[in-house]
Amino acid sequence: MPKTIYYILPFALFLVLTFVGSYLPSKYYFYLYILKTFSVGFLLFYWRKNFVELYSRINSREILLALISGVFVLVCWVGGEGIFPTIGTPKAISPFAETSSLWISWTFIGIRLIGAAIVVPVLEELFWRSFLMRYLIDKDFYKVPLGAYTHFSFWTVAILFALEHFRVFPGFLAGVIYGGLLCYSKNIWVPILSHAITNLGLGLYVLITGKWIFW
């Protein structure tokens, strides 16, 4: 099996299920998100031995860097709402409004947090920063050192990452920061952790404020 499949297929599945979910009635969105989280998470776990970059360690200095950068992206993401234009109109879907059972609502919220803070950061950083940034330098991307920089690969990935999100300008900023973290540290866990902190913080912000538009 080509090495590219391990990176492309989970990400493609994620995009397809996200696209399908955008056209489903709100009450089915929750179930599709659960399917998306577990199916993509299963592929990443099943193929984990092929992601050799994940077997590196992260030190305390890198953890602090990831924490600061992740919170910074979060603040910009939330603070930019209503200032920067978006691509399309994100749905504000509250599980409490769509389901009559508190147990079902909180179960979905728990899975949503797991998906946002664990599955998505690993999935996206593996695809965008580990795979595509290197693939744009050399199709035999395993030969390219992790965190290698060229103007074309870095900025192309940052732009494409931005276009993946409704909030394109904060998305671009996030792409630049996560990419910069990898180029600086040469350790994929630094952007993964930063990404996870942003997503977890955003989820907690949604739960505290009730601003479901961010989910």
PDB file of N, CA, C and O in Angstrom, residues 52-87:
ATOM      1  N   VAL A  52       5.624   7.192  11.886  1.00  0.00           N
ATOM      2  CA  VAL A  52       6.839   7.103  12.702  1.00  0.00           C
ATOM      3  C   VAL A  52       7.140   8.410  13.424  1.00  0.00           C
ATOM      4  O   VAL A  52       7.800   8.418  14.475  1.00  0.00           O
ATOM      5  N   GLU A  53       6.653   9.523  12.888  1.00  0.00           N
ATOM      6  CA  GLU A  53       6.901  10.820  13.513  1.00  0.00           C
ATOM      7  C   GLU A  53       6.226  10.947  14.873  1.00  0.00           C
ATOM      8  O   GLU A  53       6.617  11.782  15.695  1.00  0.00           O
ATOM      9  N   LEU A  54       5.207  10.096  15.126  1.00  0.00           N
ATOM     10  CA  LEU A  54       4.515  10.145  16.404  1.00  0.00           C
ATOM     11  C   LEU A  54       5.308   9.503  17.536  1.00  0.00           C
ATOM     12  O   LEU A  54       4.922   9.617  18.707  1.00  0.00           O
ATOM     13  N   TYR A  55       6.394   8.833  17.202  1.00  0.00           N
ATOM     14  CA  TYR A  55       7.171   8.134  18.225  1.00  0.00           C
ATOM     15  C   TYR A  55       8.271   9.004  18.821  1.00  0.00           C
ATOM     16  O   TYR A  55       9.166   8.510  19.508  1.00  0.00           O
ATOM     17  N   SER A  56       8.203  10.293  18.566  1.00  0.00           N
ATOM     18  CA  SER A  56       9.139  11.230  19.185  1.00  0.00           C
ATOM     19  C   SER A  56       8.576  11.670  20.535  1.00  0.00           C
ATOM     20  O   SER A  56       7.398  11.468  20.831  1.00  0.00           O
ATOM     21  N   ARG A  57       9.434  12.294  21.354  1.00  0.00           N
ATOM     22  CA  ARG A  57       9.012  12.781  22.657  1.00  0.00           C
ATOM     23  C   ARG A  57       8.952  14.304  22.644  1.00  0.00           C
ATOM     24  O   ARG A  57       9.591  14.947  21.822  1.00  0.00           O
ATOM     25  N   ILE A  58       8.173  14.843  23.571  1.00  0.00           N
ATOM     26  CA  ILE A  58       8.046  16.289  23.683  1.00  0.00           C
ATOM     27  C   ILE A  58       8.560  16.707  25.058  1.00  0.00           C
ATOM     28  O   ILE A  58       8.227  16.079  26.065  1.00  0.00           O
ATOM     29  N   ASN A  59       9.402  17.726  25.096  1.00  0.00           N
ATOM     30  CA  ASN A  59       9.978  18.157  26.374  1.00  0.00           C
ATOM     31  C   ASN A  59       9.158  19.293  26.990  1.00  0.00           C
ATOM     32  O   ASN A  59       8.207  19.806  26.383  1.00  0.00           O
ATOM     33  N   SER A  60       9.529  19.691  28.197  1.00  0.00           N
ATOM     34  CA  SER A  60       8.755  20.691  28.941  1.00  0.00           C
ATOM     35  C   SER A  60       8.743  22.049  28.244  1.00  0.00           C
ATOM     36  O   SER A  60       7.731  22.761  28.262  1.00  0.00           O
ATOM     37  N   ARG A  61       9.854  22.420  27.626  1.00  0.00           N
ATOM     38  CA  ARG A  61       9.909  23.705  26.911  1.00  0.00           C
ATOM     39  C   ARG A  61       8.953  23.699  25.725  1.00  0.00           C
ATOM     40  O   ARG A  61       8.265  24.696  25.454  1.00  0.00           O
ATOM     41  N   GLU A  62       8.891  22.589  25.021  1.00  0.00           N
ATOM     42  CA  GLU A  62       7.990  22.467  23.875  1.00  0.00           C
ATOM     43  C   GLU A  62       6.529  22.449  24.331  1.00  0.00           C
ATOM     44  O   GLU A  62       5.656  22.995  23.649  1.00  0.00           O
ATOM     45  N   ILE A  63       6.261  21.840  25.472  1.00  0.00           N
ATOM     46  CA  ILE A  63       4.902  21.830  26.016  1.00  0.00           C
ATOM     47  C   ILE A  63       4.455  23.251  26.345  1.00  0.00           C
ATOM     48  O   ILE A  63       3.325  23.657  26.040  1.00  0.00           O
ATOM     49  N   LEU A  64       5.346  24.028  26.952  1.00  0.00           N
ATOM     50  CA  LEU A  64       5.018  25.416  27.282  1.00  0.00           C
ATOM     51  C   LEU A  64       4.769  26.222  26.014  1.00  0.00           C
ATOM     52  O   LEU A  64       3.823  27.021  25.951  1.00  0.00           O
ATOM     53  N   LEU A  65       5.589  26.007  24.996  1.00  0.00           N
ATOM     54  CA  LEU A  65       5.424  26.705  23.714  1.00  0.00           C
ATOM     55  C   LEU A  65       4.080  26.348  23.088  1.00  0.00           C
ATOM     56  O   LEU A  65       3.365  27.226  22.572  1.00  0.00           O
ATOM     57  N   ALA A  66       3.722  25.073  23.139  1.00  0.00           N
ATOM     58  CA  ALA A  66       2.440  24.626  22.590  1.00  0.00           C
ATOM     59  C   ALA A  66       1.276  25.230  23.365  1.00  0.00           C
ATOM     60  O   ALA A  66       0.261  25.635  22.779  1.00  0.00           O
ATOM     61  N   LEU A  67       1.411  25.313  24.673  1.00  0.00           N
ATOM     62  CA  LEU A  67       0.349  25.876  25.513  1.00  0.00           C
ATOM     63  C   LEU A  67       0.114  27.347  25.185  1.00  0.00           C
ATOM     64  O   LEU A  67      -1.031  27.772  24.967  1.00  0.00           O
ATOM     65  N   ILE A  68       1.192  28.115  25.126  1.00  0.00           N
ATOM     66  CA  ILE A  68       1.069  29.554  24.849  1.00  0.00           C
ATOM     67  C   ILE A  68       0.484  29.795  23.458  1.00  0.00           C
ATOM     68  O   ILE A  68      -0.427  30.603  23.279  1.00  0.00           O
ATOM     69  N   SER A  69       1.005  29.085  22.471  1.00  0.00           N
ATOM     70  CA  SER A  69       0.537  29.284  21.097  1.00  0.00           C
ATOM     71  C   SER A  69      -0.899  28.812  20.922  1.00  0.00           C
ATOM     72  O   SER A  69      -1.693  29.439  20.205  1.00  0.00           O
ATOM     73  N   GLY A  70      -1.254  27.705  21.592  1.00  0.00           N
ATOM     74  CA  GLY A  70      -2.626  27.209  21.488  1.00  0.00           C
ATOM     75  C   GLY A  70      -3.634  28.171  22.067  1.00  0.00           C
ATOM     76  O   GLY A  70      -4.711  28.391  21.488  1.00  0.00           O
ATOM     77  N   VAL A  71      -3.312  28.778  23.207  1.00  0.00           N
ATOM     78  CA  VAL A  71      -4.201  29.773  23.822  1.00  0.00           C
ATOM     79  C   VAL A  71      -4.271  31.023  22.951  1.00  0.00           C
ATOM     80  O   VAL A  71      -5.342  31.621  22.794  1.00  0.00           O
ATOM     81  N   PHE A  72      -3.145  31.422  22.365  1.00  0.00           N
ATOM     82  CA  PHE A  72      -3.126  32.596  21.493  1.00  0.00           C
ATOM     83  C   PHE A  72      -4.050  32.404  20.289  1.00  0.00           C
ATOM     84  O   PHE A  72      -4.833  33.308  19.940  1.00  0.00           O
ATOM     85  N   VAL A  73      -3.979  31.238  19.659  1.00  0.00           N
ATOM     86  CA  VAL A  73      -4.864  30.959  18.522  1.00  0.00           C
ATOM     87  C   VAL A  73      -6.321  30.980  18.968  1.00  0.00           C
ATOM     88  O   VAL A  73      -7.191  31.507  18.272  1.00  0.00           O
ATOM     89  N   LEU A  74      -6.598  30.419  20.130  1.00  0.00           N
ATOM     90  CA  LEU A  74      -7.962  30.405  20.671  1.00  0.00           C
ATOM     91  C   LEU A  74      -8.503  31.819  20.848  1.00  0.00           C
ATOM     92  O   LEU A  74      -9.637  32.119  20.445  1.00  0.00           O
ATOM     93  N   VAL A  75      -7.699  32.688  21.442  1.00  0.00           N
ATOM     94  CA  VAL A  75      -8.125  34.072  21.672  1.00  0.00           C
ATOM     95  C   VAL A  75      -8.408  34.775  20.341  1.00  0.00           C
ATOM     96  O   VAL A  75      -9.415  35.481  20.199  1.00  0.00           O
ATOM     97  N   CYS A  76      -7.540  34.556  19.362  1.00  0.00           N
ATOM     98  CA  CYS A  76      -7.737  35.172  18.044  1.00  0.00           C
ATOM     99  C   CYS A  76      -8.971  34.597  17.351  1.00  0.00           C
ATOM    100  O   CYS A  76      -9.711  35.321  16.668  1.00  0.00           O
ATOM    101  N   TRP A  77      -9.202  33.292  17.533  1.00  0.00           N
ATOM    102  CA  TRP A  77     -10.338  32.625  16.894  1.00  0.00           C
ATOM    103  C   TRP A  77     -11.651  33.197  17.417  1.00  0.00           C
ATOM    104  O   TRP A  77     -12.559  33.544  16.649  1.00  0.00           O
ATOM    105  N   VAL A  78     -11.745  33.307  18.726  1.00  0.00           N
ATOM    106  CA  VAL A  78     -12.970  33.822  19.342  1.00  0.00           C
ATOM    107  C   VAL A  78     -13.069  35.337  19.157  1.00  0.00           C
ATOM    108  O   VAL A  78     -14.134  35.878  18.839  1.00  0.00           O
ATOM    109  N   GLY A  79     -11.950  36.028  19.350  1.00  0.00           N
ATOM    110  CA  GLY A  79     -11.954  37.482  19.263  1.00  0.00           C
ATOM    111  C   GLY A  79     -12.206  38.016  17.871  1.00  0.00           C
ATOM    112  O   GLY A  79     -12.674  39.157  17.714  1.00  0.00           O
ATOM    113  N   GLY A  80     -11.934  37.205  16.858  1.00  0.00           N
ATOM    114  CA  GLY A  80     -12.131  37.665  15.486  1.00  0.00           C
ATOM    115  C   GLY A  80     -13.548  37.506  14.986  1.00  0.00           C
ATOM    116  O   GLY A  80     -13.876  37.928  13.864  1.00  0.00           O
ATOM    117  N   GLU A  81     -14.417  36.886  15.807  1.00  0.00           N
ATOM    118  CA  GLU A  81     -15.796  36.657  15.376  1.00  0.00           C
ATOM    119  C   GLU A  81     -16.510  37.976  15.125  1.00  0.00           C
ATOM    120  O   GLU A  81     -16.497  38.896  15.966  1.00  0.00           O
ATOM    121  N   GLY A  82     -17.123  38.095  13.962  1.00  0.00           N
ATOM    122  CA  GLY A  82     -17.832  39.311  13.597  1.00  0.00           C
ATOM    123  C   GLY A  82     -16.948  40.381  12.984  1.00  0.00           C
ATOM    124  O   GLY A  82     -17.443  41.383  12.483  1.00  0.00           O
ATOM    125  N   ILE A  83     -15.636  40.160  13.020  1.00  0.00           N
ATOM    126  CA  ILE A  83     -14.693  41.116  12.433  1.00  0.00           C
ATOM    127  C   ILE A  83     -14.264  40.656  11.046  1.00  0.00           C
ATOM    128  O   ILE A  83     -14.278  41.429  10.086  1.00  0.00           O
ATOM    129  N   PHE A  84     -13.892  39.371  10.958  1.00  0.00           N
ATOM    130  CA  PHE A  84     -13.423  38.827   9.687  1.00  0.00           C
ATOM    131  C   PHE A  84     -14.557  38.090   8.974  1.00  0.00           C
ATOM    132  O   PHE A  84     -15.406  37.471   9.620  1.00  0.00           O
ATOM    133  N   PRO A  85     -14.581  38.133   7.639  1.00  0.00           N
ATOM    134  CA  PRO A  85     -15.614  37.406   6.893  1.00  0.00           C
ATOM    135  C   PRO A  85     -15.392  35.899   6.986  1.00  0.00           C
ATOM    136  O   PRO A  85     -14.289  35.435   7.274  1.00  0.00           O
ATOM    137  N   THR A  86     -16.446  35.159   6.766  1.00  0.00           N
ATOM    138  CA  THR A  86     -16.378  33.701   6.811  1.00  0.00           C
ATOM    139  C   THR A  86     -16.721  33.132   5.437  1.00  0.00           C
ATOM    140  O   THR A  86     -17.295  33.813   4.593  1.00  0.00           O
ATOM    141  N   ILE A  87     -16.343  31.876   5.233  1.00  0.00           N
ATOM    142  CA  ILE A  87     -16.746  31.153   4.026  1.00  0.00           C
ATOM    143  C   ILE A  87     -17.991  30.358   4.370  1.00  0.00           C
ATOM    144  O   ILE A  87     -17.930  29.371   5.102  1.00  0.00           O
TER     145      ILE A  87
END
